C-alpha positions as CSV (number, residue, x, y, z in Angstrom):
1,X,36.5,-68.1,52.7
2,X,38.9,-69.6,50.3
3,X,38.4,-72.8,52.1
4,X,34.7,-72.9,52.0
5,X,34.5,-72.4,48.2
6,X,37.4,-74.9,47.9
7,X,35.5,-77.2,50.0
8,X,32.3,-76.4,47.7
9,X,34.3,-76.8,44.8
10,X,35.2,-80.5,46.1
11,X,31.9,-81.5,46.8
12,X,30.4,-80.8,42.9
13,X,33.3,-82.2,41.3
14,X,32.7,-85.2,43.9
15,X,29.2,-85.3,42.5
16,X,30.1,-85.2,38.7
17,X,32.9,-87.9,39.3
18,X,30.3,-90.0,41.3
19,X,27.3,-89.7,38.6
20,X,27.1,-92.4,36.5
21,X,25.0,-90.7,34.2
22,X,25.3,-86.9,33.0
23,X,23.8,-86.4,29.8
24,X,23.7,-82.4,28.4
25,X,20.9,-81.8,25.8
26,X,20.4,-78.3,24.3
27,X,18.3,-77.3,21.6
28,X,18.6,-74.2,19.3
29,X,15.5,-71.4,19.9
30,X,14.5,-74.2,22.7
31,X,11.5,-72.1,24.4
32,X,9.9,-74.6,26.5
33,X,11.9,-74.5,30.1
34,X,10.8,-78.1,30.6
35,X,10.9,-81.1,28.7
36,X,10.2,-85.2,29.1
37,X,12.5,-88.2,29.1
38,X,10.3,-91.3,28.2
39,X,11.4,-94.9,27.8
40,X,10.6,-97.3,25.4
41,X,9.1,-100.3,25.9
42,X,7.9,-101.6,22.4
43,X,5.7,-99.2,20.9
44,X,4.6,-98.0,24.0
45,X,6.3,-95.0,26.4
46,X,7.1,-94.5,30.2
47,X,8.3,-91.5,31.6
48,X,11.8,-91.4,33.2
49,X,12.1,-88.0,34.5
50,X,10.9,-84.5,34.0
51,X,14.0,-82.1,33.4
52,X,14.1,-78.4,33.9
53,X,16.2,-75.9,31.7
54,X,19.5,-74.6,33.2
55,X,21.2,-71.9,31.5
56,X,19.8,-73.7,28.3
57,X,21.1,-76.9,29.5
58,X,18.7,-79.9,30.2
59,X,20.7,-82.4,32.2
60,X,19.8,-86.5,32.5
61,X,21.9,-86.8,36.1
62,X,22.0,-89.9,38.2
63,X,24.2,-91.6,40.4
64,X,23.1,-95.1,39.0
65,X,23.4,-95.7,35.1
66,X,20.5,-95.4,33.2
67,X,19.4,-98.9,31.1
68,X,20.8,-99.1,27.8
69,X,18.4,-98.4,25.1
70,X,16.7,-95.8,23.3
71,X,15.1,-92.6,24.9
72,X,12.4,-90.1,23.7
73,X,12.7,-86.4,24.5
74,X,9.1,-84.2,24.1
75,X,8.0,-81.4,25.1
76,X,6.1,-80.3,28.2
77,X,2.9,-81.0,25.9
78,X,4.5,-84.7,24.4
79,X,5.2,-82.9,21.1
80,X,8.3,-85.5,20.0
81,X,11.5,-83.2,19.8
82,X,14.1,-86.3,19.4
83,X,15.4,-90.1,20.0
84,X,18.8,-90.7,21.6
85,X,20.5,-93.7,22.4
86,X,21.8,-94.3,25.7
87,X,24.7,-97.0,25.6
88,X,27.5,-98.2,28.0
89,X,29.1,-94.5,28.3
90,X,26.9,-91.9,29.7
91,X,28.7,-88.7,30.4
92,X,28.6,-86.9,27.1
93,X,26.7,-83.8,25.9
94,X,24.5,-83.0,22.9
95,X,23.3,-79.6,20.9
96,X,20.5,-79.6,18.4
97,X,20.9,-76.8,15.9
98,X,18.2,-78.6,13.7
99,X,15.8,-81.4,14.8
100,X,15.2,-82.3,10.8
101,X,18.8,-82.9,10.5
102,X,20.1,-85.4,12.3
103,X,23.9,-85.4,10.7
104,X,24.2,-81.6,12.2
105,X,24.3,-82.7,16.2
106,X,26.9,-81.6,18.2
107,X,28.1,-84.4,20.3
108,X,31.1,-83.6,22.9
109,X,32.4,-86.4,25.5
110,X,32.5,-90.3,24.7
111,X,29.0,-91.4,22.8
112,X,30.4,-93.6,19.9
113,X,27.5,-95.2,20.2
114,X,24.8,-91.7,20.6
115,X,27.2,-90.5,17.5
116,X,26.6,-93.6,15.1
117,X,22.8,-93.9,16.3
118,X,22.1,-90.1,15.3
119,X,23.9,-91.1,11.3
120,X,22.0,-94.2,11.1
121,X,18.6,-92.3,11.8
122,X,19.5,-89.8,9.4
123,X,20.4,-92.2,6.9
124,X,17.2,-94.0,7.5
125,X,15.2,-90.7,6.9
126,X,16.8,-90.3,3.6
127,X,16.5,-94.0,2.7
128,X,13.0,-94.4,3.4
129,X,12.2,-90.5,1.8
130,X,13.8,-92.3,-1.4
131,X,11.8,-95.3,-1.4
132,X,8.4,-93.3,-1.2
133,X,9.5,-91.2,-4.0
134,X,10.1,-94.5,-6.5
135,X,6.8,-96.2,-5.0
136,X,4.7,-93.0,-6.0
137,X,6.7,-93.4,-9.7
138,X,4.4,-95.0,-12.5
139,X,6.3,-94.4,-15.7
140,X,8.9,-97.4,-15.8
141,X,8.5,-100.5,-12.9
142,X,11.0,-102.7,-14.2
143,X,13.1,-99.7,-13.6
144,X,12.0,-98.7,-10.5
145,X,12.2,-102.2,-9.3
146,X,16.4,-102.6,-10.1
147,X,16.4,-98.8,-8.5
148,X,14.9,-100.1,-5.4
149,X,17.2,-103.2,-5.3
150,X,19.9,-100.7,-5.8
151,X,18.9,-98.1,-3.1
152,X,18.7,-101.3,-0.3
153,X,21.7,-102.6,-1.4
154,X,23.4,-99.1,-0.5
155,X,21.5,-98.9,2.7
156,X,22.3,-102.6,4.1
157,X,26.3,-101.3,3.1
158,X,26.0,-98.1,4.6
159,X,24.3,-99.5,7.7
160,X,26.9,-102.6,8.2
161,X,30.2,-99.8,7.9
162,X,28.6,-98.4,11.2
163,X,29.2,-101.4,13.0
164,X,31.8,-101.0,15.8
165,X,33.7,-103.8,17.1
166,X,33.1,-103.8,20.8
167,X,31.5,-107.0,22.0
168,X,28.2,-106.3,23.0
169,X,27.3,-103.2,21.8
170,X,23.9,-101.7,21.4
171,X,24.5,-100.0,18.3
172,X,25.1,-103.0,16.2
173,X,21.7,-104.5,17.7
174,X,20.4,-101.9,16.3
175,X,21.8,-101.9,12.8
176,X,21.4,-105.7,12.6
177,X,17.3,-105.2,13.5
178,X,17.2,-103.1,10.6
179,X,17.6,-105.5,8.1
180,X,14.5,-106.2,5.7
181,X,14.7,-109.9,5.2
182,X,12.5,-112.6,3.5
183,X,9.6,-114.5,5.1
184,X,12.0,-117.4,5.3
185,X,14.6,-115.7,7.4
186,X,12.8,-113.0,8.8
187,X,13.9,-112.9,12.5
188,X,17.7,-113.8,11.5
189,X,19.1,-110.7,12.5
190,X,16.9,-109.3,15.2
191,X,18.7,-110.6,18.5
192,X,15.5,-111.7,20.7
193,X,17.8,-112.8,23.2
194,X,18.6,-109.2,24.2
195,X,16.4,-107.2,26.6
196,X,18.0,-103.9,25.0
197,X,15.3,-104.4,21.8
198,X,12.7,-104.1,23.5
199,X,13.2,-100.3,24.0
200,X,13.3,-100.4,20.3
201,X,9.5,-99.5,18.7
202,X,10.5,-101.7,15.6
203,X,10.0,-104.4,17.6
204,X,6.3,-104.2,17.3
205,X,6.4,-103.4,13.6
206,X,8.0,-106.3,13.1
207,X,5.7,-108.9,15.1
208,X,2.4,-107.0,13.6
209,X,4.1,-107.4,10.0
210,X,5.5,-110.8,10.4
211,X,1.6,-112.9,12.1
212,X,-0.4,-110.5,9.7
213,X,1.5,-111.8,6.3
214,X,0.9,-115.8,7.7
215,X,-1.5,-117.7,6.8
216,X,-4.5,-117.9,8.9
217,X,-3.7,-121.3,10.3
218,X,-3.9,-122.0,13.8
219,X,-0.9,-125.2,13.5
220,X,1.4,-122.9,11.2
221,X,0.9,-120.0,13.7
222,X,1.4,-122.0,16.6
223,X,4.6,-123.3,15.0
224,X,6.1,-119.7,14.5
225,X,4.9,-118.6,18.1
226,X,7.4,-121.7,19.2
227,X,10.4,-120.9,16.8
228,X,10.0,-117.6,17.8
229,X,9.8,-117.9,21.9
230,X,12.3,-120.1,21.6
231,X,15.3,-117.4,19.8
232,X,14.4,-115.7,23.0
233,X,16.8,-118.3,25.0
234,X,17.1,-117.1,28.6
235,X,15.9,-114.0,27.9
236,X,12.4,-114.2,30.0
237,X,11.9,-110.2,29.7
238,X,11.5,-110.6,25.7
239,X,10.1,-113.9,26.1
240,X,7.8,-112.8,28.4
241,X,6.6,-109.9,25.9
242,X,6.1,-111.6,23.3
243,X,3.7,-114.0,24.9
244,X,1.8,-110.9,26.3
245,X,1.7,-108.9,22.9
246,X,0.6,-112.6,21.0
247,X,-2.3,-113.3,23.5
248,X,-3.6,-109.7,22.9
249,X,-3.0,-110.3,19.4
250,X,-4.6,-113.1,19.3
251,X,-7.5,-113.0,22.1
252,X,-10.1,-111.7,19.5
253,X,-8.6,-112.6,16.1
254,X,-9.5,-111.5,12.9
255,X,-10.0,-114.8,11.5
256,X,-12.8,-117.0,13.2
257,X,-10.5,-120.6,13.0
258,X,-7.8,-119.3,14.9
259,X,-8.7,-120.8,18.9
260,X,-6.0,-122.8,18.7
261,X,-3.9,-120.0,19.0
262,X,-5.1,-118.5,22.2
263,X,-5.4,-121.8,23.4
264,X,-1.6,-123.0,22.8
265,X,-0.7,-119.4,24.7
266,X,-2.5,-120.0,27.6
267,X,-1.9,-123.8,27.6
268,X,2.0,-124.1,26.8
269,X,3.1,-120.8,28.0
270,X,1.1,-118.7,30.7
271,X,0.2,-121.9,32.6
272,X,3.7,-123.6,32.5
273,X,5.9,-121.0,32.7
274,X,6.8,-117.9,35.7
275,X,5.9,-115.0,34.6
276,X,5.7,-111.8,36.3
277,X,2.9,-109.8,37.9
278,X,0.0,-112.2,37.0
279,X,-2.4,-112.8,39.5
280,X,-3.6,-116.1,40.2
281,X,-7.2,-115.2,39.5
282,X,-6.2,-113.9,35.8
283,X,-4.5,-116.8,35.1
284,X,-7.8,-118.9,36.4
285,X,-10.0,-116.4,34.0
286,X,-7.3,-117.5,31.2
287,X,-7.7,-121.4,31.8
288,X,-11.4,-121.0,32.2
289,X,-11.9,-119.4,28.5
290,X,-9.2,-121.4,26.8
291,X,-11.3,-124.7,28.0
292,X,-14.8,-122.8,27.1
293,X,-13.4,-121.9,23.5
294,X,-12.2,-126.0,22.8
295,X,-16.3,-126.6,22.7
296,X,-16.2,-123.3,20.2
297,X,-14.1,-124.3,17.5
298,X,-15.4,-124.1,14.2
299,X,-16.8,-127.7,13.4
300,X,-18.0,-128.6,17.4
301,X,-21.7,-128.6,18.5
302,X,-22.5,-125.3,20.4
303,X,-23.2,-126.0,23.4
304,X,-27.0,-126.5,24.3
305,X,-28.9,-123.5,24.8
306,X,-32.9,-123.6,25.9
307,X,-34.6,-126.1,22.8
308,X,-32.1,-125.3,20.8
309,X,-31.4,-129.0,20.0
310,X,-34.7,-129.6,19.4
311,X,-34.8,-126.9,16.1
312,X,-35.5,-129.1,12.8
313,X,-33.4,-126.4,10.3
314,X,-31.0,-126.8,7.7
315,X,-29.4,-123.8,9.3
316,X,-29.9,-121.7,12.5
317,X,-27.9,-119.0,13.5
318,X,-27.8,-117.8,17.1
319,X,-28.0,-114.3,17.9
320,X,-27.1,-113.2,21.5
321,X,-28.6,-109.8,22.0
322,X,-28.9,-107.0,24.6
323,X,-32.5,-105.5,24.4
324,X,-31.0,-102.4,24.7
325,X,-28.4,-102.2,22.1
326,X,-29.2,-100.1,18.9
327,X,-26.6,-102.3,17.0
328,X,-28.6,-106.0,17.7
329,X,-31.9,-104.4,16.8
330,X,-30.0,-103.7,13.2
331,X,-28.8,-106.7,13.1
332,X,-31.6,-108.6,14.2
333,X,-34.1,-107.0,11.2
334,X,-30.8,-108.0,8.6
335,X,-31.3,-111.2,9.6
336,X,-34.7,-111.2,8.9
337,X,-34.9,-110.1,5.6
338,X,-32.0,-113.0,5.1
339,X,-34.5,-115.7,6.4
340,X,-37.1,-114.4,4.0
341,X,-34.7,-115.4,1.0
342,X,-33.8,-118.4,3.1
343,X,-36.4,-120.5,4.3
344,X,-34.0,-123.1,5.0
345,X,-32.4,-120.7,7.9
346,X,-33.8,-120.4,11.3
347,X,-32.9,-117.4,13.9
348,X,-32.5,-118.5,17.2
349,X,-32.3,-115.3,19.7
350,X,-30.6,-115.3,23.2
351,X,-31.4,-112.2,25.1
352,X,-28.1,-111.9,27.2
353,X,-29.3,-110.5,30.3
354,X,-33.1,-112.6,30.5
355,X,-31.6,-116.3,30.9
356,X,-30.6,-117.8,34.1
357,X,-27.2,-119.7,32.6
358,X,-25.0,-119.4,34.9
359,X,-21.3,-118.0,33.1
360,X,-23.6,-117.5,29.9
361,X,-20.9,-115.2,28.7
362,X,-18.2,-117.1,29.5
363,X,-19.7,-120.5,27.5
364,X,-20.4,-119.1,24.7
365,X,-17.9,-116.5,24.7
366,X,-19.3,-113.5,24.2
367,X,-17.2,-110.4,24.0
368,X,-19.7,-108.3,22.9
369,X,-23.3,-107.8,21.7
370,X,-24.8,-108.7,18.9
371,X,-22.7,-112.4,18.7
372,X,-23.7,-114.6,16.4
373,X,-23.0,-118.2,15.6
374,X,-24.3,-120.0,12.3
375,X,-25.0,-123.7,12.8
376,X,-25.5,-126.3,10.4
377,X,-28.7,-129.2,10.9
378,X,-26.6,-130.9,13.6
379,X,-25.8,-127.9,15.6
380,X,-22.5,-127.9,14.4
381,X,-20.4,-124.3,14.2
382,X,-20.3,-123.3,10.4
383,X,-19.0,-119.3,11.3
384,X,-19.0,-117.4,14.4
385,X,-18.3,-113.9,15.6
386,X,-19.7,-112.5,12.6
387,X,-22.2,-110.1,11.1
388,X,-24.9,-110.2,9.4
389,X,-24.0,-109.2,6.2
390,X,-21.3,-112.4,6.4
391,X,-24.4,-115.0,7.1
392,X,-25.6,-115.5,3.5
393,X,-22.4,-116.5,1.6
394,X,-22.1,-119.3,4.2
395,X,-25.9,-120.7,3.7
396,X,-26.4,-123.4,1.1
397,X,-22.3,-123.9,-0.1
398,X,-21.5,-127.5,-1.4
C-alpha cells in the first residue's frame, strides 16, 4: 500500500512539474461551477477552454505554455469576470475577493507581470473615472484643462514606474501602448512588430480612432496605411491583421471619394503578399471589384447601361432598385419630389432583377438597393452611394 501511495504521489508530482501552464484561480462568493477562458484577438474573443471548479478553484493546466497575452474569464453565461495577463511565468495562483478592486487580488507564485497588470488596470480605472468627472464639470474650464493635464502627467509617471527591466516583458508592451500621443506620433509607443499586442483589445480602438480622425483624402489615407504596415516589420501576424481590419473599414467607406483606398489595399497588399487562409476565388473577387471601382470613381464616366448616354439632361439620377424593396419605393418618391423642384434632373431607374446585363451588381458595385448615382450632363459621376435626401445639395453647385 505504501508503494502504491508513493507511486501515486510521484506520478501526481511529475504531472505538476511537467505542466508548462498551471494557473489556479478562485473567486470569493463565486456561484458558478464552470467558467470560460477566452483569448483576445483584437476586439474579438475566442474560447480557449471551459474550466470546472474543484474545491473552489478553477485550474488552467496544460502541458504546453499558453501563448503570452491577455485572457478573459467569464461566467458560463458569458458575463465578464476578469482579465488576466499571462506572461512567460505561468505557475501561480490568483484569489479575487472583490472584482471591483483589482488591487485586492492575492497572488502566489512567480507572476510579476500579472501582478503589475492588475495594478495597471486599477490605475486605468481610477484615471478614467477622474477624467470623466473632470470633463463633466463646466464651472472653470481653464482650471479643468490644467487639472486634466496634471492627471495625465501623473498617470504617465505611474505607468512608467511599473515597467520592469526584463527584456521582452509583455507588461512593458502593454504599458507603452497606453500612452496617448498626438496625431503626429500616435503610433510611437505602440509596438506593431509584436504579435502579442493583438491579444489586447486596445489595438482596435486605436485603429478606429486614428483613421476616423484622418481627413477623407484617399492619398493621405493610403500613405498612412503604408507607414503603419511598415511598422509591423517582420511580424506577419500583425501585418495581416491590419490589412484585414483596413479592408473591412474601407470596403464601403463613409465618404464616396475613397475607392482608391480599397484599390490600394487589394493591389498592393492582398495581391502581393502571401496571406494565410485566403482562397484564390476570394482574391479573384477582390481583384475584380478593384477593377470595377476604377471605373466608378468620382469624376469617372459611369459605364453605359440601356439608353443612358442618349439622355440629354443637366443631371441624371441613376437608381438601381428592386421592385420588392420597400425602401426603394420610398426613395423613388423622394426623388420624384426633387425632380419636381429641379426639372434639369432626369431620373433613370434600373430594376436589378429585370436587366439581362451580365454581372450587373459587380459592374456598378451594387451592395444593396436602392443605389443612387448622380451624374452630370456628360454622364460623369458627381456623387454615389447616397440617399435621395442627399441629392439636392449637389444640384446647381457652382
